[in-house]
PDB file of C-alpha atoms and ligand atoms in Angstrom:
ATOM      1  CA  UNK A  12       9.384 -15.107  -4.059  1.00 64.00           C
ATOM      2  CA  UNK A  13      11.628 -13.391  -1.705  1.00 86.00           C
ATOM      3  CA  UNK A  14      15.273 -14.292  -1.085  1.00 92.00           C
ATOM      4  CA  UNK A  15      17.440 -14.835   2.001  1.00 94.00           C
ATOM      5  CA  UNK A  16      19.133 -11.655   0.885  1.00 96.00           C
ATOM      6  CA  UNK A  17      16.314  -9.653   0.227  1.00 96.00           C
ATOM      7  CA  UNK A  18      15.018 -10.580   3.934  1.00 96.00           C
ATOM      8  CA  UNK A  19      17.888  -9.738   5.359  1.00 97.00           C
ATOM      9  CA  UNK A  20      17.900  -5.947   3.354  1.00 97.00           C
ATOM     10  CA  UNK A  21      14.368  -5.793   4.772  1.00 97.00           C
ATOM     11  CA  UNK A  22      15.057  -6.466   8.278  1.00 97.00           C
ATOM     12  CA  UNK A  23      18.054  -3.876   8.028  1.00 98.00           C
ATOM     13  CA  UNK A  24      15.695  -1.003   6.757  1.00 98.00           C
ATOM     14  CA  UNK A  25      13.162  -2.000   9.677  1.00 98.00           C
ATOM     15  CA  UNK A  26      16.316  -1.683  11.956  1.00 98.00           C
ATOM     16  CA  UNK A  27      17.426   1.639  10.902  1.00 98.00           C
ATOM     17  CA  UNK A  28      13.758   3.150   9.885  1.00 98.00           C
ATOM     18  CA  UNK A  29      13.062   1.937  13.826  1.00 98.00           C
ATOM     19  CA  UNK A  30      15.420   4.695  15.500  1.00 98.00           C
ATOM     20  CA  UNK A  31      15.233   7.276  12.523  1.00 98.00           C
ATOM     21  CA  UNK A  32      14.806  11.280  13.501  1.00 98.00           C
ATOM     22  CA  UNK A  33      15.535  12.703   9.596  1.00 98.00           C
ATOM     23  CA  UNK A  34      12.104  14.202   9.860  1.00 98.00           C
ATOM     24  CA  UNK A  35      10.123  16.116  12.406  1.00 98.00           C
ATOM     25  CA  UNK A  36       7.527  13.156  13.068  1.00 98.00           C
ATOM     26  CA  UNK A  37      10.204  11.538  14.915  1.00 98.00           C
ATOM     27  CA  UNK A  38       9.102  13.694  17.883  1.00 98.00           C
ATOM     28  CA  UNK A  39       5.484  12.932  18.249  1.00 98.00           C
ATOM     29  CA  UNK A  40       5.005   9.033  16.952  1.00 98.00           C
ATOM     30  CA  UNK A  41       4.774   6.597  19.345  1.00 98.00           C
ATOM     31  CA  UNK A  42       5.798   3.297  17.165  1.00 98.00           C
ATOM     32  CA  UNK A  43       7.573   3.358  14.020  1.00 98.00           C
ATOM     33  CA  UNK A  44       4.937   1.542  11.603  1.00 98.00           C
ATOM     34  CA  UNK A  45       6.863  -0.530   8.894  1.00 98.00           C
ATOM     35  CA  UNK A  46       4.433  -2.902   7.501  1.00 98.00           C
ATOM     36  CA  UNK A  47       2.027  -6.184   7.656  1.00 98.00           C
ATOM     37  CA  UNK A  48       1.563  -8.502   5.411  1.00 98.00           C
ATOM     38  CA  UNK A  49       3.959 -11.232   3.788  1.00 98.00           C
ATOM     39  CA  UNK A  50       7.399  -9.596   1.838  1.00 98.00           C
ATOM     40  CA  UNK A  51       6.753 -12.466  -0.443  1.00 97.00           C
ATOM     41  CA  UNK A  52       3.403 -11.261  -1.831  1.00 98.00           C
ATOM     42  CA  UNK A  53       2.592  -9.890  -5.734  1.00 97.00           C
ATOM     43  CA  UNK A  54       0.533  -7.040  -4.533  1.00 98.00           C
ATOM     44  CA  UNK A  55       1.766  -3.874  -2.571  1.00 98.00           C
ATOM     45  CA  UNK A  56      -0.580  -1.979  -0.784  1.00 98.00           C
ATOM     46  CA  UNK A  57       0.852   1.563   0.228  1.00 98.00           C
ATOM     47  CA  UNK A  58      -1.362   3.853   2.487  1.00 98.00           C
ATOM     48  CA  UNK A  59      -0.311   7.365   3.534  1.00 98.00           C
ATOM     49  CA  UNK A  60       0.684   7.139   7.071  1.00 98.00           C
ATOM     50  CA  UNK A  61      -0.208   6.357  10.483  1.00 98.00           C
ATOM     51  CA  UNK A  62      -2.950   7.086  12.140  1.00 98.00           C
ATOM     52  CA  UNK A  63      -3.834   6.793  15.965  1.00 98.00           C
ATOM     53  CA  UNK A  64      -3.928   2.693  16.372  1.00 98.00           C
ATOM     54  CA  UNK A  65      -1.027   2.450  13.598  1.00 98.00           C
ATOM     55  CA  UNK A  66       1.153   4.339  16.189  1.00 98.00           C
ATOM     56  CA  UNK A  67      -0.075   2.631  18.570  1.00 98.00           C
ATOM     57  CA  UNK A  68       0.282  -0.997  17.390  1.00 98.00           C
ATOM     58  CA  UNK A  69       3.194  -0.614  15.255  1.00 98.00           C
ATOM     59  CA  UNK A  70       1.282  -1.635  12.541  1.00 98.00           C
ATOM     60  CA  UNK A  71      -0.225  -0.281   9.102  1.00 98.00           C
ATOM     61  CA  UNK A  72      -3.885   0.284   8.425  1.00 98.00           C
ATOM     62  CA  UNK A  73      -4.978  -1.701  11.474  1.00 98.00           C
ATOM     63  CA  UNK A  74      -8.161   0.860  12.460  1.00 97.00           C
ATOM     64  CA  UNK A  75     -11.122   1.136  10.794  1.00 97.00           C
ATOM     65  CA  UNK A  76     -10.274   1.935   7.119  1.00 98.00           C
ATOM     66  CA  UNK A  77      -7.445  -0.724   7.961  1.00 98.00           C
ATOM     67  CA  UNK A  78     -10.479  -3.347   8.494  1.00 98.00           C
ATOM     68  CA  UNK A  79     -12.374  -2.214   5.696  1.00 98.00           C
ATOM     69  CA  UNK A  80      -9.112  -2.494   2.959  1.00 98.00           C
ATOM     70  CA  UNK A  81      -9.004  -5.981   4.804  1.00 98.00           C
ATOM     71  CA  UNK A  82     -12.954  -6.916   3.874  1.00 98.00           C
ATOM     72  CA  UNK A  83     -12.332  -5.414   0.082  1.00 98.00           C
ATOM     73  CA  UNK A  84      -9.358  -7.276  -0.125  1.00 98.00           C
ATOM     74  CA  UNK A  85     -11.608 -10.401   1.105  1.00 98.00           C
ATOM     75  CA  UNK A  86     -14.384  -9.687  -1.114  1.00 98.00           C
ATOM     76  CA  UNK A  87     -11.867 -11.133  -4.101  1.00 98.00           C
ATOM     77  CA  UNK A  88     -10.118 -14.079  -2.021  1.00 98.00           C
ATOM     78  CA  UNK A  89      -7.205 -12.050  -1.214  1.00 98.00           C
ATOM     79  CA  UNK A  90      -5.880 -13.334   2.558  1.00 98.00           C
ATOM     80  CA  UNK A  91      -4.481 -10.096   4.045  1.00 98.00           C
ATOM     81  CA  UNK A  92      -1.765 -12.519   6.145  1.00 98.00           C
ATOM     82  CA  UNK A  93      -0.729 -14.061   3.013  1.00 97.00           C
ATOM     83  CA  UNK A  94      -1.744 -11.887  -0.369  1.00 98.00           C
ATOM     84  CA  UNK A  95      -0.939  -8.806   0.647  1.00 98.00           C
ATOM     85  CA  UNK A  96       2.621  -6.612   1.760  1.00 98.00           C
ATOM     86  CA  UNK A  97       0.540  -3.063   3.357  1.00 98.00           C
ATOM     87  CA  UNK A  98       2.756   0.127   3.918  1.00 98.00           C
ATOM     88  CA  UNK A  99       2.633   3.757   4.275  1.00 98.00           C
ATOM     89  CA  UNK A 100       4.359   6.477   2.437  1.00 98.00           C
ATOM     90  CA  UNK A 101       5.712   7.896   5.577  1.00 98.00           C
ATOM     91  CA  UNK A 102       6.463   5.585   8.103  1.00 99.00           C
ATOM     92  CA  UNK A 103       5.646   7.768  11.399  1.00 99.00           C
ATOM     93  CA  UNK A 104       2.252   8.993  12.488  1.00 98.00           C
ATOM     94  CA  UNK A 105       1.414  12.971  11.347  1.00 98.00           C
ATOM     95  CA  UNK A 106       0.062  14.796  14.136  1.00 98.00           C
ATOM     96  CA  UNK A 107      -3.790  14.464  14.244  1.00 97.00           C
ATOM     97  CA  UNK A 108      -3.722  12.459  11.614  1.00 96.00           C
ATOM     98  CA  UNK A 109      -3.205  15.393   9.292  1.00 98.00           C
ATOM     99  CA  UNK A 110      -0.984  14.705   5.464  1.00 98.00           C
ATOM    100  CA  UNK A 111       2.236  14.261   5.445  1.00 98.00           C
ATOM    101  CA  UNK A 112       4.632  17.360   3.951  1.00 98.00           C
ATOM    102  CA  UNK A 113       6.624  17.101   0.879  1.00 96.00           C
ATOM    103  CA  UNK A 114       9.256  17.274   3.289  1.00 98.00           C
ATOM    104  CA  UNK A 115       8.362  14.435   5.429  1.00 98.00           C
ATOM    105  CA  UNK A 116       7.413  12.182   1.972  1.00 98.00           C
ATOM    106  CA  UNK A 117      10.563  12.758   0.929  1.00 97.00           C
ATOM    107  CA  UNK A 118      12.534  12.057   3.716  1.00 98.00           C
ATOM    108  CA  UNK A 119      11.052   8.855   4.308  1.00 98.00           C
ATOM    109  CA  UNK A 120      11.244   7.987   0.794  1.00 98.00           C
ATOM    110  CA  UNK A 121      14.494   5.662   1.111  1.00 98.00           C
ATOM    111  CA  UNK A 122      12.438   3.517   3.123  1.00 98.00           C
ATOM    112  CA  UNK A 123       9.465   3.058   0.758  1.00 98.00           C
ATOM    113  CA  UNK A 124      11.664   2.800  -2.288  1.00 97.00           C
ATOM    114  CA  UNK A 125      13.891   0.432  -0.621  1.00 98.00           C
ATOM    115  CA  UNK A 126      10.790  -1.960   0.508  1.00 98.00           C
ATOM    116  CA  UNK A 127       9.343  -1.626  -3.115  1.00 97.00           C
ATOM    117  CA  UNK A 128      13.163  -3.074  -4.051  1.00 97.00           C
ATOM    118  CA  UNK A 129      13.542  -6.055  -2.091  1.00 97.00           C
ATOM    119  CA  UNK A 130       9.770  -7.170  -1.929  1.00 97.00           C
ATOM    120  CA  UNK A 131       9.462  -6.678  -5.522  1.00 97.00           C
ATOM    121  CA  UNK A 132       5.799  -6.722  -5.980  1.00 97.00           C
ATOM    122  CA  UNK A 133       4.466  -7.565  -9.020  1.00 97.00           C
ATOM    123  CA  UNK A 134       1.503  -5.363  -8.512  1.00 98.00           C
ATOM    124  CA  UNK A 135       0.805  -1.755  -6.281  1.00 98.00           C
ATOM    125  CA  UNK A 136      -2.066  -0.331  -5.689  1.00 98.00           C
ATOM    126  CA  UNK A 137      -1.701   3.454  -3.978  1.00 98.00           C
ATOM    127  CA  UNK A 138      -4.399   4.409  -2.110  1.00 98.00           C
ATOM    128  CA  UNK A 139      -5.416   7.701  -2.118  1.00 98.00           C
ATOM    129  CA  UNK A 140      -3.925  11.502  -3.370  1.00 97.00           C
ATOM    130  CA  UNK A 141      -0.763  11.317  -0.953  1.00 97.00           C
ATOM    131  CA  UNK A 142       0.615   7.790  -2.220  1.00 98.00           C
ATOM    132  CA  UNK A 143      -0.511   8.609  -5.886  1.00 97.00           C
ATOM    133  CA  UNK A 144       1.390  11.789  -5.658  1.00 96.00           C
ATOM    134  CA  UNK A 145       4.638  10.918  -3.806  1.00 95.00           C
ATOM    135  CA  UNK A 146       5.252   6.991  -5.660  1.00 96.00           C
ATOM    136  CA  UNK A 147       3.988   8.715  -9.211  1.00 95.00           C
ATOM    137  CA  UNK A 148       5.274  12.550  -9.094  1.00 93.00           C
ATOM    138  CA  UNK A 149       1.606  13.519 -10.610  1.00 93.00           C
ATOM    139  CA  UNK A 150      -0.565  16.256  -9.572  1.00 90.00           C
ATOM    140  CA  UNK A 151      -3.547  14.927 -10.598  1.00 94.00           C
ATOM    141  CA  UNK A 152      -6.738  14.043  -8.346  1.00 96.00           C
ATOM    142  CA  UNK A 153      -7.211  10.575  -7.585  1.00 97.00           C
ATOM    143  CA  UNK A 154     -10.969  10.728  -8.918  1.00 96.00           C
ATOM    144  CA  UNK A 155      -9.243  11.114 -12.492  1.00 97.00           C
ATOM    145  CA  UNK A 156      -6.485   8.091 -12.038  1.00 98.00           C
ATOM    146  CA  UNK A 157      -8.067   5.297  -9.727  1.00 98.00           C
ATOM    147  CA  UNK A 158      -8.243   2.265 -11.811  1.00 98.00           C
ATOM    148  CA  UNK A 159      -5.669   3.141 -14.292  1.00 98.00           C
ATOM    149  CA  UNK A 160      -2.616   0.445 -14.836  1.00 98.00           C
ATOM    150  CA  UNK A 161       0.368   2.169 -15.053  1.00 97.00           C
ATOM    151  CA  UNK A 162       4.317   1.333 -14.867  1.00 93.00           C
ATOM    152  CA  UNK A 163       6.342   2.045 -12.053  1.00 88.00           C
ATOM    153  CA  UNK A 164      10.390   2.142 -12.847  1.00 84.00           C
ATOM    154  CA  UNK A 165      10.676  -1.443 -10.910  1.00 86.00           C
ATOM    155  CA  UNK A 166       8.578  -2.998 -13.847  1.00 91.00           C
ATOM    156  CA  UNK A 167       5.579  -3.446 -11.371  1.00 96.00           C
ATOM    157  CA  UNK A 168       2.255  -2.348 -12.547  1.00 97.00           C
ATOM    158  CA  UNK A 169       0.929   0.240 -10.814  1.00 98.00           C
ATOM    159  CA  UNK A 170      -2.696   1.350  -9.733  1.00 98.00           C
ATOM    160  CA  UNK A 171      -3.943   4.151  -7.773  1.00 98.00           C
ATOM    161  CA  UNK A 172      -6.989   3.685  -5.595  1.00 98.00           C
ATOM    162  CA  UNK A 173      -8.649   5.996  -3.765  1.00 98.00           C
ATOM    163  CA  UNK A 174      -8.130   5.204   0.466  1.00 98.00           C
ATOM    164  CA  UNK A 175     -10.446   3.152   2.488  1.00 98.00           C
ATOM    165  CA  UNK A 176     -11.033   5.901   4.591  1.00 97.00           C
ATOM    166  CA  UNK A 177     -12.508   8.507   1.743  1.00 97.00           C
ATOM    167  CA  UNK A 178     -15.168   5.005   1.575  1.00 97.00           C
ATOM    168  CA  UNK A 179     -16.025   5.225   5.101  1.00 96.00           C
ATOM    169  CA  UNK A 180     -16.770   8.829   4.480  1.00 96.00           C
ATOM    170  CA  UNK A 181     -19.129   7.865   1.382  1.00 94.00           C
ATOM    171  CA  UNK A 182     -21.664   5.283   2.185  1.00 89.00           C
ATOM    172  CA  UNK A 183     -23.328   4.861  -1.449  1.00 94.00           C
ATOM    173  CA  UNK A 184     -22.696   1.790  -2.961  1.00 94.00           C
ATOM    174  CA  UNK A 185     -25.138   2.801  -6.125  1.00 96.00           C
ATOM    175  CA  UNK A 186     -23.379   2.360  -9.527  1.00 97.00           C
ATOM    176  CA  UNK A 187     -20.728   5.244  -9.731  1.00 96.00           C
ATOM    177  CA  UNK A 188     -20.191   5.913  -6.138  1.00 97.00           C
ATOM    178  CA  UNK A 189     -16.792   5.518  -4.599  1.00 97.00           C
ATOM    179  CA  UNK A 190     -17.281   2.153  -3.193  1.00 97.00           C
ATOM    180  CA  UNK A 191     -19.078   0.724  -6.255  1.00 98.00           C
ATOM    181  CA  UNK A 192     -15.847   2.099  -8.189  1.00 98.00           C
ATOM    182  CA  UNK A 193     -13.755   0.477  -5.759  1.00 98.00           C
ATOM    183  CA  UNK A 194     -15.596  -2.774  -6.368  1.00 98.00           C
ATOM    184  CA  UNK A 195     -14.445  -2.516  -9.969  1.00 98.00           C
ATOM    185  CA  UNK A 196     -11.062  -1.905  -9.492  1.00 98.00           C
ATOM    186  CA  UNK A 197     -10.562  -4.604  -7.050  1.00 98.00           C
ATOM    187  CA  UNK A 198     -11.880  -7.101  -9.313  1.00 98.00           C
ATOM    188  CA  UNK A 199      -9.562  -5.835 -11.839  1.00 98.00           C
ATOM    189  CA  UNK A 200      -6.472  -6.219  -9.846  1.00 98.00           C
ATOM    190  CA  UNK A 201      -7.734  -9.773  -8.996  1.00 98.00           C
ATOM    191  CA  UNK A 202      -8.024 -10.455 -12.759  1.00 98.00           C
ATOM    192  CA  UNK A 203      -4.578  -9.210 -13.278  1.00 98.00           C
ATOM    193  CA  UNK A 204      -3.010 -11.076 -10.369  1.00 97.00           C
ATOM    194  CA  UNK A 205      -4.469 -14.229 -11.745  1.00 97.00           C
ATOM    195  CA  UNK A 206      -2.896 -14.047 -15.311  1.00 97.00           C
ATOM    196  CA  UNK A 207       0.259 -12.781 -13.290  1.00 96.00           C
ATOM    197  CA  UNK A 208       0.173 -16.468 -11.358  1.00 95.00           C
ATOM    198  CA  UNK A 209      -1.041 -18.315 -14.114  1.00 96.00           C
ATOM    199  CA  UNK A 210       1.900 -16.861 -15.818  1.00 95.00           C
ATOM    200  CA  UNK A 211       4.368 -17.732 -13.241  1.00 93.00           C
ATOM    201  CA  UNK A 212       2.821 -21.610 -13.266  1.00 92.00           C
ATOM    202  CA  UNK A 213       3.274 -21.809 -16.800  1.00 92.00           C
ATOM    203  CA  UNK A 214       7.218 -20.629 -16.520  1.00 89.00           C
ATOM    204  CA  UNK A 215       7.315 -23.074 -13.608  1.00 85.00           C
ATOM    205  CA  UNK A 216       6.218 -26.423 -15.373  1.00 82.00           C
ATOM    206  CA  UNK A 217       7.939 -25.730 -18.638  1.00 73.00           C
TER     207      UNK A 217
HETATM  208  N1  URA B 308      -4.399   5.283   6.726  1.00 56.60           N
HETATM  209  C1  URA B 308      -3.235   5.098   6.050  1.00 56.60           C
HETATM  210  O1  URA B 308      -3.012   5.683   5.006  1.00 56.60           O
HETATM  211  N2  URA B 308      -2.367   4.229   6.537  1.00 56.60           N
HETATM  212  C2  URA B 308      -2.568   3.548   7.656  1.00 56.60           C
HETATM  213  O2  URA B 308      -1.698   2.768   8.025  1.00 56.60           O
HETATM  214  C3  URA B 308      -3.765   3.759   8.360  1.00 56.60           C
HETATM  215  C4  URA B 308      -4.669   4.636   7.869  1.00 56.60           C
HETATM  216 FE1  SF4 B 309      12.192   8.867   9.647  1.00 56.60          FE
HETATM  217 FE2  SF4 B 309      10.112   8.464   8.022  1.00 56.60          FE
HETATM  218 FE3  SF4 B 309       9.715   8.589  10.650  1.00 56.60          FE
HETATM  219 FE4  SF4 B 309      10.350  10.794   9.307  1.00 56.60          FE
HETATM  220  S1  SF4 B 309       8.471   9.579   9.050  1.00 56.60           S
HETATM  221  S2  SF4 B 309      11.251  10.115  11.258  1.00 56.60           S
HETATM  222  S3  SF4 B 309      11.756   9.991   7.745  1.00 56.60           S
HETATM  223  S4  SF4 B 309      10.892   7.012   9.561  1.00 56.60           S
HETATM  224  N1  URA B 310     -10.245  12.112  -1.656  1.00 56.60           N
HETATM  225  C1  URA B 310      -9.385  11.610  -0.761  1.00 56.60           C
HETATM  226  O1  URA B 310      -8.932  12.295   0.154  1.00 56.60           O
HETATM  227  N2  URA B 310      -9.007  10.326  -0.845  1.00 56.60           N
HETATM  228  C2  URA B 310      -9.466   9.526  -1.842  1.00 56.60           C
HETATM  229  O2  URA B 310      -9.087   8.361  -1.878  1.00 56.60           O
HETATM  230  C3  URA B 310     -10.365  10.071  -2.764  1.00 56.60           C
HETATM  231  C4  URA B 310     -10.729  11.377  -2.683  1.00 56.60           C
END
């Protein structure tokens, strides 16, 4: 699903997101973390930034809430190598792991908008308050949105989600608990991802 050309805008983003200082993060990260995943995948995954191993490795959502997405993501057939395109709202890793700033969001907001343009995923999920707030502009709390559809500008449906790591705080999987709700909306996306390809088969053979 991805073009030559649309590769090629990726790579140059990666280039110049690699030696970027427009925010203050610059100082303190260790790795610029870009994404994993395949560019050619329906469904976007975008996390809030960094933590320790991400800055470490280079590489999004790769500790333990990074395993966990990867077992949810499992738990509906969806191969986090091949399914999946995971990234972050800001790109370098907050001191101590705290939230990003408004400041820092928006700063590394050509980055994320321009990797939402060339992969052109058919589906995003945002995981957790800061993605929900900085892709959507809403203030509300993520217990009130996760496992709405809604449209983003690129004609992608959009879903917020609330973050692995609020799961690994909350154990419960009892009917109404955060990982129980999780299990519903991931079962939903899968159902909407298979009409999306069933879809795109149909176009195909006619
Ligand atoms: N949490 C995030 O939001 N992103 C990561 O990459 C890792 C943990
Ligand atoms: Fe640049 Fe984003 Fe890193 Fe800030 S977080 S230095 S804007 S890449
Ligand atoms: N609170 C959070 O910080 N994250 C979530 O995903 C849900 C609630």
């Amino acid at each position: 699903m991805i073009d030559p050309e649309h590769r090629a805008s990726l790579e140059e983003i990666y280039e110049r997101a690699r030696s970027c200082t427009a925010c203050p993060l610059a100082a303190t990260r260790t790795k610029v973390v870009l994404f994993r995943g395949d560019p050619a995948a329906r469904l976007m995954i975008i996390g809030e930034g960094p933590g320790y191993y991400e800055d470490q490795s280079g590489l999004p959502f790769v500790g333990k809430a990074g395993q966990l997405l990867d077992r949810i993501l499992a738990s509906v057939n969806l191969d986090k190598d091949r399914d999946v395109y995971i990234c972050n709202v800001v790109k370098c890793r907050p001191p101590g792991n705290r939230v990003p700033t408004e400041e820092e969001a928006s700063s590394c907001r050509s980055y994320l908008d321009a990797q939402i343009k060339f992969v052109q995923p058919k589906i995003i999920l945002l995981a957790g308050a800061t993605a929900m707030k900085s892709v959507l502009q809403v203030n509300s709390s993520i217990s009130r949105m996760r496992g709405k559809w809604l449209d983003h500008k690129n004609g992608a449906k959009v879903m917020p989600i609330f973050h692995p790591s609020y799961l690994l705080r909350n154990d419960s999987r009892k009917a109404g608990s955060p990982k129980w709700l999780m299990w519903q909306d991931i079962k939903e996306v899968r159902k909407q991802l298979d009409i999306l390809l069933e879809e795109e088969n149909k176009n195909i053979s006619s």
